Structures are given as C-alpha cells and as structure tokens.
Tab-separated table of C-alpha atoms in Angstrom:
chain	number	residue	atom	x	y	z
U	1	MET	CA	-17.998	-44.024	-19.430
U	2	THR	CA	-15.754	-41.339	-20.868
U	3	ALA	CA	-12.232	-41.352	-19.481
U	4	PRO	CA	-11.269	-38.109	-17.709
U	5	PRO	CA	-8.739	-35.934	-19.595
U	6	ASP	CA	-5.144	-36.310	-18.442
U	7	ASP	CA	-4.564	-32.539	-18.535
U	8	CYS	CA	-5.272	-30.632	-15.307
U	9	LEU	CA	-6.258	-27.615	-17.405
U	10	ALA	CA	-8.851	-29.697	-19.240
U	11	ARG	CA	-10.089	-31.030	-15.902
U	12	ASN	CA	-10.202	-27.431	-14.613
U	13	GLU	CA	-8.458	-28.241	-11.339
U	14	TRP	CA	-7.680	-25.640	-8.692
U	15	ILE	CA	-4.009	-26.614	-8.471
U	16	CYS	CA	-2.460	-27.044	-11.901
U	17	GLY	CA	1.229	-26.941	-12.748
U	18	GLU	CA	0.359	-26.829	-16.430
U	19	TYR	CA	-1.272	-23.442	-15.883
U	20	LEU	CA	1.944	-22.043	-14.400
U	21	SER	CA	4.092	-23.333	-17.260
U	22	THR	CA	1.800	-22.217	-20.074
U	23	ARG	CA	0.694	-18.869	-18.638
U	24	ARG	CA	3.912	-17.670	-16.998
U	25	HIS	CA	4.232	-14.613	-19.275
U	26	ILE	CA	0.661	-13.569	-18.498
U	27	LEU	CA	1.304	-14.032	-14.792
U	28	LEU	CA	4.567	-12.068	-14.967
U	29	ASP	CA	2.908	-9.144	-16.744
U	30	ALA	CA	0.111	-9.117	-14.162
U	31	VAL	CA	2.577	-9.210	-11.252
U	32	VAL	CA	4.633	-6.354	-12.743
U	33	GLN	CA	1.532	-4.214	-13.215
U	34	HIS	CA	0.389	-5.043	-9.676
U	35	LEU	CA	3.740	-3.999	-8.213
U	36	GLN	CA	3.883	-0.816	-10.278
U	37	LEU	CA	0.407	0.326	-9.274
U	38	THR	CA	1.108	-0.454	-5.619
U	39	ALA	CA	4.506	1.241	-5.467
U	40	ILE	CA	3.464	4.388	-7.355
U	41	SER	CA	0.316	4.903	-5.298
U	42	VAL	CA	2.056	4.379	-1.943
U	43	LEU	CA	4.958	6.688	-2.843
U	44	ILE	CA	2.612	9.451	-4.013
U	45	GLY	CA	0.483	8.953	-0.911
U	46	LEU	CA	3.581	9.271	1.279
U	47	ALA	CA	4.651	12.443	-0.540
U	48	ILE	CA	1.235	13.986	0.186
U	49	ALA	CA	0.788	12.596	3.703
U	50	LEU	CA	4.123	13.835	5.057
U	51	PRO	CA	3.481	17.579	4.592
U	52	LEU	CA	-0.120	17.156	5.763
U	53	ALA	CA	1.094	15.527	8.971
U	54	VAL	CA	3.724	18.230	9.488
U	55	VAL	CA	1.115	20.962	9.021
U	56	ALA	CA	-1.229	19.206	11.446
U	57	ARG	CA	1.606	18.980	14.001
U	58	ARG	CA	2.790	22.561	13.606
U	59	TRP	CA	-0.659	24.138	13.698
U	60	GLY	CA	-2.963	22.257	16.039
U	61	TRP	CA	-6.131	23.724	14.527
U	62	ALA	CA	-5.319	21.978	11.224
U	63	ALA	CA	-5.156	18.491	12.742
U	64	GLY	CA	-8.933	18.120	13.049
U	65	PRO	CA	-9.802	18.995	9.428
U	66	VAL	CA	-6.888	16.986	7.992
U	67	LEU	CA	-7.773	13.855	9.956
U	68	ALA	CA	-11.484	14.290	9.275
U	69	VAL	CA	-11.065	14.598	5.501
U	70	THR	CA	-8.681	11.657	5.207
U	71	THR	CA	-10.936	9.504	7.387
U	72	ILE	CA	-13.989	10.333	5.268
U	73	LEU	CA	-12.055	9.373	2.132
U	74	TYR	CA	-11.204	6.007	3.668
U	75	THR	CA	-14.865	5.237	4.393
U	76	ILE	CA	-15.896	5.545	0.732
U	77	PRO	CA	-16.324	2.064	-0.816
U	78	SER	CA	-13.712	1.299	-3.456
U	79	LEU	CA	-16.204	0.901	-6.314
U	80	ALA	CA	-17.838	4.202	-5.405
U	81	MET	CA	-14.426	5.887	-5.186
U	82	PHE	CA	-13.428	4.742	-8.653
U	83	SER	CA	-16.813	5.801	-10.012
U	84	LEU	CA	-16.389	9.295	-8.549
U	85	LEU	CA	-12.912	9.604	-10.064
U	86	LEU	CA	-13.938	8.201	-13.445
U	87	PRO	CA	-15.042	11.555	-14.971
U	88	VAL	CA	-11.653	13.042	-14.095
U	89	TYR	CA	-9.255	10.255	-15.071
U	90	GLY	CA	-11.282	8.036	-17.408
U	91	LEU	CA	-10.586	4.325	-17.804
U	92	SER	CA	-6.874	4.475	-17.071
U	93	ALA	CA	-4.202	3.300	-14.666
U	94	THR	CA	-4.168	6.839	-13.278
U	95	LEU	CA	-7.710	6.283	-12.034
U	96	VAL	CA	-6.569	3.297	-9.970
U	97	VAL	CA	-3.498	5.123	-8.648
U	98	ALA	CA	-5.564	8.166	-7.625
U	99	GLY	CA	-8.009	5.994	-5.719
U	100	LEU	CA	-5.249	4.112	-3.915
U	101	VAL	CA	-3.487	7.367	-3.015
U	102	LEU	CA	-6.634	8.722	-1.393
U	103	TYR	CA	-7.118	5.511	0.574
U	104	SER	CA	-3.516	5.513	1.801
U	105	LEU	CA	-3.709	9.028	3.243
U	106	THR	CA	-5.665	8.027	6.345
U	107	LEU	CA	-3.150	5.394	7.408
U	108	LEU	CA	-0.083	7.437	6.521
U	109	VAL	CA	-1.169	10.807	7.929
U	110	ARG	CA	-2.360	9.330	11.230
U	111	ASN	CA	0.804	7.332	11.841
U	112	ILE	CA	3.221	10.078	10.815
U	113	LEU	CA	1.345	12.553	12.986
U	114	ALA	CA	1.358	10.117	15.906
U	115	GLY	CA	5.110	9.718	15.513
U	116	LEU	CA	5.693	13.471	15.446
U	117	ARG	CA	3.509	13.985	18.496
U	118	ALA	CA	5.436	11.278	20.359
U	119	VAL	CA	8.722	13.181	20.112
U	120	PRO	CA	9.492	14.332	23.689
U	121	GLU	CA	9.135	18.075	24.162
U	122	GLU	CA	12.399	18.184	26.109
U	123	THR	CA	14.148	16.813	23.028
U	124	ARG	CA	12.731	19.645	20.939
U	125	GLN	CA	13.727	22.219	23.553
U	126	ALA	CA	17.270	20.828	23.712
U	127	ALA	CA	17.593	21.032	19.928
U	128	ARG	CA	16.309	24.608	19.910
U	129	GLY	CA	18.802	25.457	22.630
U	130	MET	CA	21.577	24.174	20.363
U	131	GLY	CA	20.465	26.585	17.649
U	132	TYR	CA	18.294	24.297	15.549
U	133	GLY	CA	15.786	26.123	13.391
U	134	PRO	CA	12.337	24.719	12.523
U	135	ILE	CA	13.420	22.977	9.303
U	136	ARG	CA	16.614	21.504	10.770
U	137	LEU	CA	14.685	20.418	13.852
U	138	LEU	CA	12.117	18.645	11.683
U	139	LEU	CA	14.610	16.921	9.392
U	140	THR	CA	17.259	15.872	11.909
U	141	VAL	CA	15.279	15.346	15.114
U	142	GLU	CA	11.526	15.015	14.733
U	143	LEU	CA	11.265	12.926	11.565
U	144	PRO	CA	13.965	10.413	12.568
U	145	LEU	CA	12.277	9.885	15.947
U	146	ALA	CA	8.890	9.551	14.218
U	147	LEU	CA	10.182	6.851	11.847
U	148	PRO	CA	8.950	3.790	13.796
U	149	ALA	CA	5.340	5.006	13.798
U	150	ALA	CA	5.603	6.267	10.215
U	151	MET	CA	6.992	2.940	9.004
U	152	ALA	CA	4.194	1.078	10.765
U	153	GLY	CA	1.680	3.169	8.828
U	154	LEU	CA	3.610	2.665	5.596
U	155	ARG	CA	3.528	-1.109	6.055
U	156	ILE	CA	-0.221	-1.138	6.623
U	157	ALA	CA	-0.836	1.228	3.696
U	158	THR	CA	1.289	-0.929	1.390
U	159	VAL	CA	-0.455	-4.182	2.291
U	160	SER	CA	-3.805	-2.438	1.920
U	161	ALA	CA	-2.792	-1.126	-1.513
U	162	VAL	CA	-1.758	-4.612	-2.664
U	163	SER	CA	-5.268	-5.767	-1.842
U	164	LEU	CA	-7.095	-2.778	-3.313
U	165	VAL	CA	-5.210	-2.898	-6.618
U	166	THR	CA	-7.299	-5.949	-7.521
U	167	VAL	CA	-10.430	-3.766	-7.569
U	168	GLY	CA	-8.867	-1.918	-10.500
U	169	ALA	CA	-9.835	-4.914	-12.620
U	170	ILE	CA	-13.206	-3.224	-13.184
U	171	VAL	CA	-11.402	-0.671	-15.392
U	172	GLY	CA	-8.849	-3.118	-16.813
U	173	PHE	CA	-5.928	-2.033	-14.602
U	174	GLY	CA	-5.952	-4.389	-11.650
U	175	GLY	CA	-2.746	-6.360	-12.007
U	176	LEU	CA	-3.458	-9.826	-10.702
U	177	GLY	CA	-7.025	-8.670	-10.119
U	178	ASN	CA	-7.553	-8.820	-13.888
U	179	LEU	CA	-6.795	-12.525	-13.824
U	180	ILE	CA	-8.981	-13.127	-10.767
U	181	TYR	CA	-11.886	-11.246	-12.331
U	182	ALA	CA	-11.568	-13.027	-15.673
U	183	GLY	CA	-11.123	-16.388	-13.973
U	184	MET	CA	-14.237	-15.929	-11.873
U	185	ASN	CA	-16.285	-15.012	-14.941
U	186	THR	CA	-15.185	-18.178	-16.745
U	187	TYR	CA	-14.859	-20.345	-13.628
U	188	PHE	CA	-11.193	-20.942	-14.437
U	189	LYS	CA	-10.144	-22.418	-11.106
U	190	ALA	CA	-6.372	-22.537	-11.580
U	191	GLN	CA	-6.241	-18.895	-12.672
U	192	VAL	CA	-8.331	-17.667	-9.742
U	193	LEU	CA	-6.317	-19.595	-7.160
U	194	THR	CA	-2.904	-18.802	-8.630
U	195	ALA	CA	-3.562	-15.064	-8.938
U	196	SER	CA	-5.063	-14.940	-5.448
U	197	VAL	CA	-2.092	-16.739	-3.903
U	198	LEU	CA	0.314	-14.407	-5.695
U	199	CYS	CA	-1.518	-11.402	-4.218
U	200	VAL	CA	-1.048	-12.832	-0.740
U	201	VAL	CA	2.620	-13.567	-1.414
U	202	ILE	CA	3.225	-10.023	-2.678
U	203	ALA	CA	1.570	-8.549	0.416
U	204	ILE	CA	3.634	-10.717	2.779
U	205	LEU	CA	6.914	-10.038	0.979
U	206	ALA	CA	6.225	-6.292	0.843
U	207	ASP	CA	5.509	-6.216	4.564
U	208	LEU	CA	8.663	-8.208	5.372
U	209	LEU	CA	10.763	-5.953	3.130
U	210	LEU	CA	9.467	-2.802	4.797
U	211	LEU	CA	10.001	-4.385	8.219
U	212	LEU	CA	13.617	-5.063	7.271
U	213	VAL	CA	14.023	-1.477	6.068
U	214	GLN	CA	12.495	-0.239	9.311
U	215	ARG	CA	14.969	-2.246	11.371
U	216	LEU	CA	17.886	-0.974	9.295
U	217	ILE	CA	16.988	2.716	9.544
U	218	THR	CA	15.914	2.648	13.214
U	219	PRO	CA	18.716	0.717	14.956
U	220	TRP	CA	18.048	2.512	18.245
U	221	THR	CA	14.698	0.746	18.592
U	222	ARG	CA	16.495	-2.624	18.646
U	223	ALA	CA	18.816	-1.343	21.346
U	224	VAL	CA	15.825	-0.253	23.468
U	225	ARG	CA	14.135	-3.644	23.076
U	226	GLY	CA	17.369	-5.412	23.866
C-alpha cells in the first residue's frame, strides 16, 4: 500500500493550516476586494435610497411607485441581474457594484421610509411651531428619529451584499467568491471551506460593527429600553 502524503494540501483536506500559510496573500487580496465591493455598493445604495425615501414620505403618491420598482428589482435573480447589466458595464467590477446597489435599494428605502413615517406628527408640529423649515426639520428632527429603523435596514443590506458579492465570481470580480468558484471547479476543499468561512466572518463582523455604530449614534434608544 502507498503511504498517504504527510501534507494536508496533498491529501486535499477540508481543514488545512498549510493552505492558510501558503495562500495568505491570495486570501488577503480576495478579502480586500470583497470588502471594497461591499462597502462601495452599500454606500452608493444608501446615497440613492435616502432621497427616494424622503420623496416617498413628502409626496404620498410617490411611495407606491418607488416601493414597487425597488421590490421588483429585488425579485430578479442575481445571475439574471448581472446578465441584464452586462451590455452596459461589461465584465468589470462596476457591473457587480451596480447589481448590488439595485438589490440594496429595497431594504434601504423601505426601512428609511418606515423610520420617517414613525416620527410622531406632534413632534413635527412642535418643530414647525419653533420656526423649523422643511430642510431643517428633515435634518435635525426626522432623520435622527428615523435612525434606528434606517440602521436596521443598513445592517440587513450590508450582510446581504457580503453574500451577493460572491456571485460576482462569474465575471471575475467576486472577492472571496472567486476562490470559492475556483475551488469548487477543482474540488480544492481547503480553499472552498476557508473562503466560505471568511465570508461568514465578514458578514458577522460587519453586522456587529454597524450595531455598535447604531448604539453610539442613537443613545436615546438605550435609555428607553433601560
């Protein structure tokens, strides 16, 4: 009988410390790309979702179309979404970012709008009575009070983006998804497991970080719970 190799890479084991030590630069590059794609897409999505939610709150007739369009976008399968965007953006990182932005709009718009709608009307009336105009009212009263709901949507959108970035591997810009895709094609167990675990870790850490930020910028919610 042939003796088994003493290298976990040669044995193609799922858990292999040798893979981490010999591929750390590849893993680091994949993690950096994953974080960049996630952060850029969520920030752009937030920049688009905020004015959409404000418009939907200010003019009630706009709420239906805005929510309908963003919901329809969310129902499109990820592969189909990237295929539809391919003629516009080509095989690029921008293609992945555009797709993730469109997916994030449903979660962000709905939660920001829910937060704005939850602001008590008497609070708005009191601010108007103190001379607050529409813009000052929005920036200093409505948006701060809508933060808990908005942050909840941001957390969900971020975790969702971390997951969906992996689909970008089909165009070569999937962060850790590139390693998962390549590992599945070659049945490279350690690469598949390591990249998958890192995706989960990134999602958990991102959610915890945003939760910490939420607690820091909404101290009044802790006082209410207390």
